[in-house]
């Protein structure tokens, strides 16, 4: 409630229609940590009905005040995160994070190499700092040349062919994303430099420092589905939304997760327009994948054609969906959507109506029921065989 009051005051009293970096950013990260810890403490008191990830993250002992403040306000993640689980943070603070990952990797052995010394994060930090430098250079060079709000300029809309408007919007978003690449990669590098973020070893024995990484740039730029894009964008926030909402919401978890994400970001109308649109995009993409994708899996050439089409569709859908998130205000956002005649909204509605698909929970329940039926059939068959053996 306190954070919502601050967001409303900042947006509607001081700087409506503008984005300003202030203390609300750290509050967003602290909100993630507090709510995550609350659910993890709750799970620590539950004996059953927990998923493997919930069991791993469950907190069995109430943290002390010092541990609580250290987890929420440590210098490594106070400004831009990324968020992390309490157990992973405490393992890092107690010096047991390496030991735990060694045990998970066959007692510290990978490809016959014994991992006894703590791996150095130097190579990962240098690599991520280089990524930061490249991202910042691209952003500072292009964001003024390709502003997103130019997509709603009346002269541009009236005189530019539609396909060129689509190309411009893609390039504008392509120039905007490096800003986030820079911030999240720098935050990840800071944690790695402090020794936090070790996540085991690759198949070749090299250490991985992606425990709390927030994005995978190549997977974002070459994503072939709406879900794949979201899974690799702001990953720790996506994990937080999954743990506190999607896995626990009994009714329509997809819509609830998108709405919670909008509320967490703030009170600008553009956030809600983006995430409500994202609900329809996700449902439509899921329907297309389940109904159309199987026809393209008959050969590698068909699969490559499908990947190219879905990549282009995903990039256009992401750009279309995210424009209100960038413009923030409701007037410019609706002006953009009306210039596109709400075409992707209508297309998503049509796809969802024509190509219905079961939710993932229903699919999981159907698989469980099928497995139970198969197990019953096996047991009944075994009983009949036993009876025949006895009679014989």
Short mmCIF file of C-alpha atoms in Angstrom, two decimals:
data_model
loop_
_atom_site.label_atom_id
_atom_site.label_comp_id
_atom_site.label_asym_id
_atom_site.label_seq_id
_atom_site.Cartn_x
_atom_site.Cartn_y
_atom_site.Cartn_z
CA UNK A 1 0.00 0.00 0.00
CA UNK A 2 2.84 2.37 0.86
CA UNK A 3 4.52 1.71 -2.48
CA UNK A 4 1.25 2.24 -4.42
CA UNK A 5 0.74 5.57 -2.64
CA UNK A 6 4.25 6.68 -3.58
CA UNK A 7 3.78 5.60 -7.20
CA UNK A 8 0.48 7.47 -7.49
CA UNK A 9 2.00 10.62 -5.98
CA UNK A 10 5.08 10.49 -8.18
CA UNK A 11 3.15 9.85 -11.39
CA UNK A 12 0.03 11.99 -11.08
CA UNK A 13 1.43 14.88 -9.03
CA UNK A 14 5.01 15.39 -10.20
CA UNK A 15 5.92 13.95 -13.59
CA UNK A 16 3.04 12.35 -15.49
CA UNK A 17 4.06 10.99 -18.86
CA UNK A 18 7.76 10.91 -17.98
CA UNK A 19 9.99 8.20 -16.60
CA UNK A 20 12.31 9.24 -13.79
CA UNK A 21 14.77 7.06 -11.92
CA UNK A 22 14.26 7.54 -8.19
CA UNK A 23 13.85 5.53 -4.99
CA UNK A 24 10.82 3.66 -6.38
CA UNK A 25 13.24 1.46 -8.36
CA UNK A 26 14.92 0.01 -5.26
CA UNK A 27 11.47 -0.34 -3.69
CA UNK A 28 10.44 -2.57 -6.58
CA UNK A 29 13.37 -4.89 -5.86
CA UNK A 30 12.69 -4.89 -2.11
CA UNK A 31 9.02 -5.71 -2.81
CA UNK A 32 10.13 -8.79 -4.71
CA UNK A 33 12.41 -9.90 -1.91
CA UNK A 34 9.91 -9.35 0.91
CA UNK A 35 7.08 -11.19 -0.84
CA UNK A 36 9.40 -14.00 -1.93
CA UNK A 37 10.64 -14.46 1.62
CA UNK A 38 7.09 -14.44 2.97
CA UNK A 39 6.04 -17.29 0.68
CA UNK A 40 9.29 -19.19 1.31
CA UNK A 41 8.74 -18.99 5.08
CA UNK A 42 5.17 -20.17 4.50
CA UNK A 43 6.41 -23.10 2.43
CA UNK A 44 8.92 -23.96 5.15
CA UNK A 45 5.99 -24.72 7.48
CA UNK A 46 4.24 -26.92 4.91
CA UNK A 47 5.08 -30.62 5.00
CA UNK A 48 3.57 -31.68 1.68
CA UNK A 49 2.03 -30.38 -1.55
CA UNK A 50 5.15 -28.49 -2.57
CA UNK A 51 6.85 -28.54 -5.93
CA UNK A 52 10.57 -29.41 -6.07
CA UNK A 53 11.49 -25.76 -6.56
CA UNK A 54 9.32 -24.72 -3.61
CA UNK A 55 10.99 -27.34 -1.43
CA UNK A 56 14.40 -26.06 -2.48
CA UNK A 57 13.50 -22.45 -1.69
CA UNK A 58 11.53 -23.12 1.52
CA UNK A 59 12.91 -21.41 4.64
CA UNK A 60 12.82 -23.70 7.65
CA UNK A 61 14.18 -21.21 10.22
CA UNK A 62 12.89 -17.70 10.84
CA UNK A 63 15.61 -15.21 9.80
CA UNK A 64 17.07 -12.85 12.35
CA UNK A 65 16.69 -9.09 11.96
CA UNK A 66 20.28 -8.78 10.72
CA UNK A 67 19.78 -11.53 8.14
CA UNK A 68 16.51 -9.98 7.01
CA UNK A 69 18.03 -6.52 6.53
CA UNK A 70 21.14 -7.93 4.88
CA UNK A 71 19.06 -9.87 2.36
CA UNK A 72 16.85 -6.91 1.47
CA UNK A 73 19.33 -4.03 1.62
CA UNK A 74 22.72 -5.45 0.65
CA UNK A 75 24.71 -3.09 -1.57
CA UNK A 76 25.03 -5.56 -4.47
CA UNK A 77 21.37 -5.51 -5.43
CA UNK A 78 19.78 -2.52 -3.75
CA UNK A 79 19.64 -0.30 -6.84
CA UNK A 80 18.69 -2.54 -9.76
CA UNK A 81 18.58 -6.04 -8.34
CA UNK A 82 18.46 -8.65 -9.58
CA UNK A 83 16.37 -10.35 -6.96
CA UNK A 84 17.46 -13.72 -5.59
CA UNK A 85 16.16 -16.34 -3.21
CA UNK A 86 16.94 -16.07 0.49
CA UNK A 87 18.53 -19.52 0.62
CA UNK A 88 20.90 -18.74 -2.24
CA UNK A 89 21.88 -15.44 -0.63
CA UNK A 90 22.53 -17.04 2.76
CA UNK A 91 24.56 -19.82 1.16
CA UNK A 92 26.71 -17.11 -0.41
CA UNK A 93 27.07 -15.23 2.88
CA UNK A 94 27.95 -18.41 4.80
CA UNK A 95 30.43 -19.52 2.12
CA UNK A 96 28.60 -22.75 1.28
CA UNK A 97 27.34 -21.83 -2.20
CA UNK A 98 30.36 -23.41 -3.93
CA UNK A 99 30.10 -26.56 -1.86
CA UNK A 100 26.40 -26.94 -2.66
CA UNK A 101 26.97 -26.57 -6.41
CA UNK A 102 29.89 -28.99 -6.26
CA UNK A 103 27.67 -31.60 -4.67
CA UNK A 104 25.03 -31.06 -7.33
CA UNK A 105 27.69 -31.70 -9.99
CA UNK A 106 28.63 -35.22 -8.96
CA UNK A 107 30.72 -34.30 -5.92
CA UNK A 108 32.56 -31.55 -7.76
CA UNK A 109 33.64 -33.65 -10.71
CA UNK A 110 32.79 -32.77 -14.27
CA UNK A 111 34.36 -34.66 -17.19
CA UNK A 112 36.85 -36.24 -14.85
CA UNK A 113 38.12 -32.93 -13.49
CA UNK A 114 37.98 -32.45 -9.74
CA UNK A 115 36.72 -29.01 -8.74
CA UNK A 116 38.37 -28.31 -5.41
CA UNK A 117 39.24 -24.62 -5.54
CA UNK A 118 36.63 -21.91 -5.68
CA UNK A 119 36.32 -20.74 -9.30
CA UNK A 120 37.21 -17.17 -10.14
CA UNK A 121 34.48 -14.88 -11.53
CA UNK A 122 37.03 -12.70 -13.35
CA UNK A 123 36.31 -14.00 -16.84
CA UNK A 124 32.53 -13.73 -16.37
CA UNK A 125 32.82 -10.20 -14.96
CA UNK A 126 35.06 -8.99 -17.80
CA UNK A 127 32.74 -10.53 -20.40
CA UNK A 128 29.69 -8.89 -18.85
CA UNK A 129 31.39 -5.52 -18.57
CA UNK A 130 32.24 -5.71 -22.28
CA UNK A 131 28.57 -6.46 -22.97
CA UNK A 132 27.66 -3.39 -20.90
CA UNK A 133 30.01 -1.18 -22.90
CA UNK A 134 28.64 -2.40 -26.23
CA UNK A 135 25.03 -2.05 -25.08
CA UNK A 136 25.56 1.46 -23.76
CA UNK A 137 27.32 2.55 -26.95
CA UNK A 138 24.51 1.22 -29.14
CA UNK A 139 21.84 2.84 -27.00
CA UNK A 140 23.50 6.27 -26.82
CA UNK A 141 24.15 6.18 -30.57
CA UNK A 142 20.70 5.17 -31.75
CA UNK A 143 17.99 6.10 -29.27
CA UNK A 144 17.85 9.75 -30.42
CA UNK A 145 17.84 8.73 -34.08
CA UNK A 146 15.01 6.21 -33.62
CA UNK A 147 12.62 7.50 -30.94
CA UNK A 148 9.60 5.32 -30.29
CA UNK A 149 7.19 8.25 -30.04
CA UNK A 150 7.93 9.13 -33.69
CA UNK A 151 5.77 6.11 -34.56
CA UNK A 152 2.67 8.16 -33.62
CA UNK A 153 3.72 11.32 -35.46
CA UNK A 154 0.82 12.26 -37.73
CA UNK A 155 3.01 13.16 -40.70
CA UNK A 156 4.90 9.86 -40.35
CA UNK A 157 1.68 7.82 -40.05
CA UNK A 158 -0.04 9.56 -42.98
CA UNK A 159 2.87 9.51 -45.43
CA UNK A 160 4.71 6.27 -44.64
CA UNK A 161 3.59 2.90 -46.02
CA UNK A 162 2.44 0.50 -43.36
CA UNK A 163 5.24 -2.02 -43.91
CA UNK A 164 7.81 0.74 -43.37
CA UNK A 165 6.02 1.72 -40.15
CA UNK A 166 6.45 -1.86 -38.98
CA UNK A 167 10.15 -1.82 -39.88
CA UNK A 168 10.67 1.51 -38.11
CA UNK A 169 8.94 0.28 -34.96
CA UNK A 170 11.14 -2.83 -34.89
CA UNK A 171 14.31 -0.73 -35.30
CA UNK A 172 13.17 1.73 -32.62
CA UNK A 173 12.61 -1.09 -30.13
CA UNK A 174 15.90 -2.67 -31.18
CA UNK A 175 17.64 0.60 -30.29
CA UNK A 176 15.78 0.89 -26.97
CA UNK A 177 16.46 -2.57 -25.55
CA UNK A 178 20.25 -2.08 -25.00
CA UNK A 179 19.38 0.31 -22.17
CA UNK A 180 17.97 -2.61 -20.22
CA UNK A 181 20.78 -4.89 -21.36
CA UNK A 182 23.27 -2.44 -19.86
CA UNK A 183 21.53 -2.03 -16.49
CA UNK A 184 20.79 -5.71 -15.85
CA UNK A 185 24.14 -6.98 -17.10
CA UNK A 186 26.00 -4.44 -14.96
CA UNK A 187 23.98 -5.47 -11.89
CA UNK A 188 24.77 -9.12 -12.60
CA UNK A 189 28.49 -8.32 -13.02
CA UNK A 190 28.55 -6.49 -9.67
CA UNK A 191 27.16 -9.54 -7.90
CA UNK A 192 29.60 -11.84 -9.69
CA UNK A 193 32.53 -9.58 -8.75
CA UNK A 194 31.51 -10.00 -5.11
CA UNK A 195 31.46 -13.79 -5.59
CA UNK A 196 27.68 -14.24 -5.81
CA UNK A 197 26.08 -15.99 -8.77
CA UNK A 198 28.03 -19.24 -9.14
CA UNK A 199 25.73 -21.86 -10.66
CA UNK A 200 27.80 -25.00 -11.16
CA UNK A 201 29.74 -26.05 -14.22
CA UNK A 202 29.13 -26.52 -17.92
CA UNK A 203 29.63 -29.86 -19.63
CA UNK A 204 33.21 -28.87 -20.45
CA UNK A 205 33.98 -28.10 -16.83
CA UNK A 206 33.96 -24.30 -17.08
CA UNK A 207 32.21 -22.44 -14.22
CA UNK A 208 28.82 -20.84 -14.79
CA UNK A 209 28.00 -17.48 -13.23
CA UNK A 210 24.35 -17.16 -14.24
CA UNK A 211 22.51 -18.00 -11.02
CA UNK A 212 20.89 -14.55 -10.87
CA UNK A 213 21.35 -13.43 -14.47
CA UNK A 214 18.43 -11.36 -15.67
CA UNK A 215 18.50 -11.88 -19.44
CA UNK A 216 19.92 -13.83 -22.37
CA UNK A 217 20.43 -11.33 -25.16
CA UNK A 218 20.74 -13.69 -28.12
CA UNK A 219 17.71 -15.71 -27.02
CA UNK A 220 15.74 -12.46 -26.80
CA UNK A 221 16.73 -11.14 -30.21
CA UNK A 222 16.16 -14.48 -31.94
CA UNK A 223 13.09 -15.60 -29.97
CA UNK A 224 10.60 -17.55 -32.07
CA UNK A 225 7.66 -17.29 -29.66
CA UNK A 226 6.13 -14.75 -27.31
CA UNK A 227 6.78 -17.05 -24.35
CA UNK A 228 10.43 -17.62 -25.30
CA UNK A 229 10.97 -13.86 -25.42
CA UNK A 230 9.42 -13.39 -21.97
CA UNK A 231 11.32 -16.34 -20.51
CA UNK A 232 14.64 -14.68 -21.37
CA UNK A 233 13.68 -11.07 -20.53
CA UNK A 234 13.97 -9.89 -16.91
CA UNK A 235 14.30 -13.53 -15.88
CA UNK A 236 14.47 -13.05 -12.12
CA UNK A 237 11.27 -10.99 -12.13
CA UNK A 238 9.64 -13.67 -14.28
CA UNK A 239 10.70 -16.29 -11.72
CA UNK A 240 9.32 -14.14 -8.91
CA UNK A 241 5.98 -13.77 -10.68
CA UNK A 242 5.87 -17.51 -11.29
CA UNK A 243 6.61 -18.39 -7.66
CA UNK A 244 4.32 -15.90 -5.92
CA UNK A 245 1.43 -15.81 -8.40
CA UNK A 246 1.36 -18.26 -11.31
CA UNK A 247 1.99 -21.41 -9.24
CA UNK A 248 -0.42 -20.33 -6.50
CA UNK A 249 -3.31 -18.65 -8.30
CA UNK A 250 -6.27 -21.07 -8.54
CA UNK A 251 -8.13 -19.20 -11.33
CA UNK A 252 -6.64 -18.03 -14.65
CA UNK A 253 -3.02 -17.75 -13.46
CA UNK A 254 -1.82 -16.27 -16.77
CA UNK A 255 -4.07 -13.21 -16.53
CA UNK A 256 -3.38 -12.81 -12.81
CA UNK A 257 0.38 -12.92 -13.41
CA UNK A 258 0.24 -10.23 -16.11
CA UNK A 259 -1.92 -7.97 -13.95
CA UNK A 260 0.37 -8.41 -10.95
CA UNK A 261 3.32 -7.49 -13.16
CA UNK A 262 1.53 -4.32 -14.26
CA UNK A 263 0.77 -3.34 -10.65
CA UNK A 264 4.36 -4.03 -9.63
CA UNK A 265 5.73 -1.76 -12.37
CA UNK A 266 3.60 1.20 -11.33
CA UNK A 267 0.38 3.07 -12.03
CA UNK A 268 0.92 4.43 -15.54
CA UNK A 269 -1.95 3.42 -17.85
CA UNK A 270 0.59 2.32 -20.45
CA UNK A 271 1.74 -0.51 -18.18
CA UNK A 272 -1.78 -1.92 -17.96
CA UNK A 273 -2.38 -1.55 -21.68
CA UNK A 274 0.83 -3.47 -22.33
CA UNK A 275 0.18 -6.31 -19.93
CA UNK A 276 -3.49 -6.70 -20.83
CA UNK A 277 -2.42 -6.90 -24.47
CA UNK A 278 0.22 -9.41 -23.40
CA UNK A 279 -2.48 -11.71 -22.04
CA UNK A 280 -4.12 -11.92 -25.46
CA UNK A 281 -0.76 -12.32 -27.20
CA UNK A 282 0.23 -15.17 -24.92
CA UNK A 283 -3.06 -17.01 -25.39
CA UNK A 284 -2.94 -16.56 -29.18
CA UNK A 285 0.70 -17.68 -29.41
CA UNK A 286 -0.09 -20.75 -27.31
CA UNK A 287 -3.02 -21.63 -29.56
CA UNK A 288 -0.92 -21.26 -32.72
CA UNK A 289 1.88 -23.37 -31.30
CA UNK A 290 -0.41 -26.23 -30.27
CA UNK A 291 -2.51 -26.27 -33.44
CA UNK A 292 -0.21 -25.21 -36.29
CA UNK A 293 3.35 -26.03 -35.26
CA UNK A 294 2.97 -29.84 -35.59
CA UNK A 295 2.36 -29.47 -39.34
CA UNK A 296 5.82 -27.89 -39.76
CA UNK A 297 7.74 -30.59 -37.90
CA UNK A 298 7.65 -33.08 -40.77
CA UNK A 299 11.09 -31.97 -42.05
CA UNK A 300 13.96 -29.65 -41.21
CA UNK A 301 13.20 -27.31 -44.11
CA UNK A 302 9.61 -26.87 -42.95
CA UNK A 303 10.85 -26.29 -39.40
CA UNK A 304 13.25 -23.56 -40.60
CA UNK A 305 10.44 -21.84 -42.50
CA UNK A 306 8.27 -22.00 -39.39
CA UNK A 307 11.09 -20.55 -37.26
CA UNK A 308 11.60 -17.60 -39.62
CA UNK A 309 7.88 -16.82 -39.72
CA UNK A 310 7.46 -17.10 -35.96
CA UNK A 311 10.58 -15.00 -35.33
CA UNK A 312 9.23 -12.14 -37.46
CA UNK A 313 5.76 -12.50 -35.92
CA UNK A 314 7.18 -12.53 -32.40
CA UNK A 315 9.26 -9.40 -32.95
CA UNK A 316 6.31 -7.49 -34.40
CA UNK A 317 4.02 -8.71 -31.61
CA UNK A 318 6.50 -7.71 -28.91
CA UNK A 319 7.00 -4.24 -30.42
CA UNK A 320 3.24 -3.73 -30.77
CA UNK A 321 2.63 -4.86 -27.20
CA UNK A 322 5.40 -2.84 -25.56
CA UNK A 323 4.72 0.57 -27.16
CA UNK A 324 2.34 1.71 -24.34
CA UNK A 325 4.97 0.61 -21.81
CA UNK A 326 7.36 3.12 -23.41
CA UNK A 327 4.86 5.93 -24.07
CA UNK A 328 3.35 5.57 -20.55
CA UNK A 329 0.35 7.88 -21.03
CA UNK A 330 -3.01 6.59 -22.22
CA UNK A 331 -3.51 9.17 -24.99
CA UNK A 332 -0.36 8.43 -27.02
CA UNK A 333 -0.79 4.69 -26.44
CA UNK A 334 -4.32 4.61 -27.82
CA UNK A 335 -3.22 6.87 -30.65
CA UNK A 336 -0.62 4.30 -31.66
CA UNK A 337 -3.01 1.37 -31.46
CA UNK A 338 -5.64 3.26 -33.45
CA UNK A 339 -3.05 4.06 -36.14
CA UNK A 340 -2.63 0.30 -36.49
CA UNK A 341 -6.43 -0.14 -36.32
CA UNK A 342 -5.99 -2.44 -33.30
CA UNK A 343 -5.13 -5.10 -35.88
CA UNK A 344 -3.12 -7.40 -33.61
CA UNK A 345 -5.73 -7.18 -30.85
CA UNK A 346 -8.39 -8.32 -33.31
CA UNK A 347 -6.10 -10.99 -34.76
CA UNK A 348 -5.39 -12.43 -31.31
CA UNK A 349 -9.09 -12.51 -30.50
CA UNK A 350 -9.81 -14.32 -33.75
CA UNK A 351 -7.03 -16.86 -33.19
CA UNK A 352 -8.17 -17.62 -29.64
CA UNK A 353 -11.75 -18.14 -30.81
CA UNK A 354 -10.86 -20.27 -33.83
CA UNK A 355 -7.97 -22.26 -32.33
CA UNK A 356 -8.92 -23.08 -28.75
CA UNK A 357 -6.30 -24.75 -26.60
CA UNK A 358 -6.36 -26.24 -23.15
CA UNK A 359 -4.53 -24.44 -20.38
CA UNK A 360 -1.30 -25.92 -19.13
CA UNK A 361 -2.87 -26.96 -15.86
CA UNK A 362 -5.59 -28.86 -17.70
CA UNK A 363 -2.97 -30.51 -19.87
CA UNK A 364 -0.99 -31.49 -16.80
CA UNK A 365 -4.12 -32.89 -15.16
CA UNK A 366 -4.97 -34.82 -18.32
CA UNK A 367 -1.46 -36.31 -18.36
CA UNK A 368 -1.77 -37.26 -14.70
CA UNK A 369 -5.16 -38.86 -15.30
CA UNK A 370 -3.78 -40.75 -18.29
CA UNK A 371 -0.82 -41.96 -16.24
CA UNK A 372 -3.13 -43.06 -13.43
CA UNK A 373 -5.38 -44.89 -15.90
CA UNK A 374 -2.36 -46.60 -17.43
CA UNK A 375 -1.13 -47.58 -14.00
CA UNK A 376 -4.56 -49.01 -13.15
CA UNK A 377 -4.56 -50.97 -16.41
CA UNK A 378 -1.14 -52.39 -15.60
CA UNK A 379 -2.21 -53.31 -12.08
CA UNK A 380 -5.41 -54.97 -13.30
CA UNK A 381 -3.45 -56.87 -15.95
CA UNK A 382 -0.94 -58.02 -13.34
CA UNK A 383 -3.76 -59.16 -11.08
CA UNK A 384 -5.35 -61.17 -13.88
CA UNK A 385 -2.01 -62.76 -14.71
CA UNK A 386 -1.47 -63.66 -11.08
CA UNK A 387 -4.90 -65.22 -10.89
CA UNK A 388 -4.21 -67.28 -14.01
CA UNK A 389 -0.89 -68.44 -12.56
CA UNK A 390 -2.56 -69.47 -9.34
CA UNK A 391 -5.30 -71.35 -11.14
CA UNK A 392 -2.75 -73.08 -13.30
#
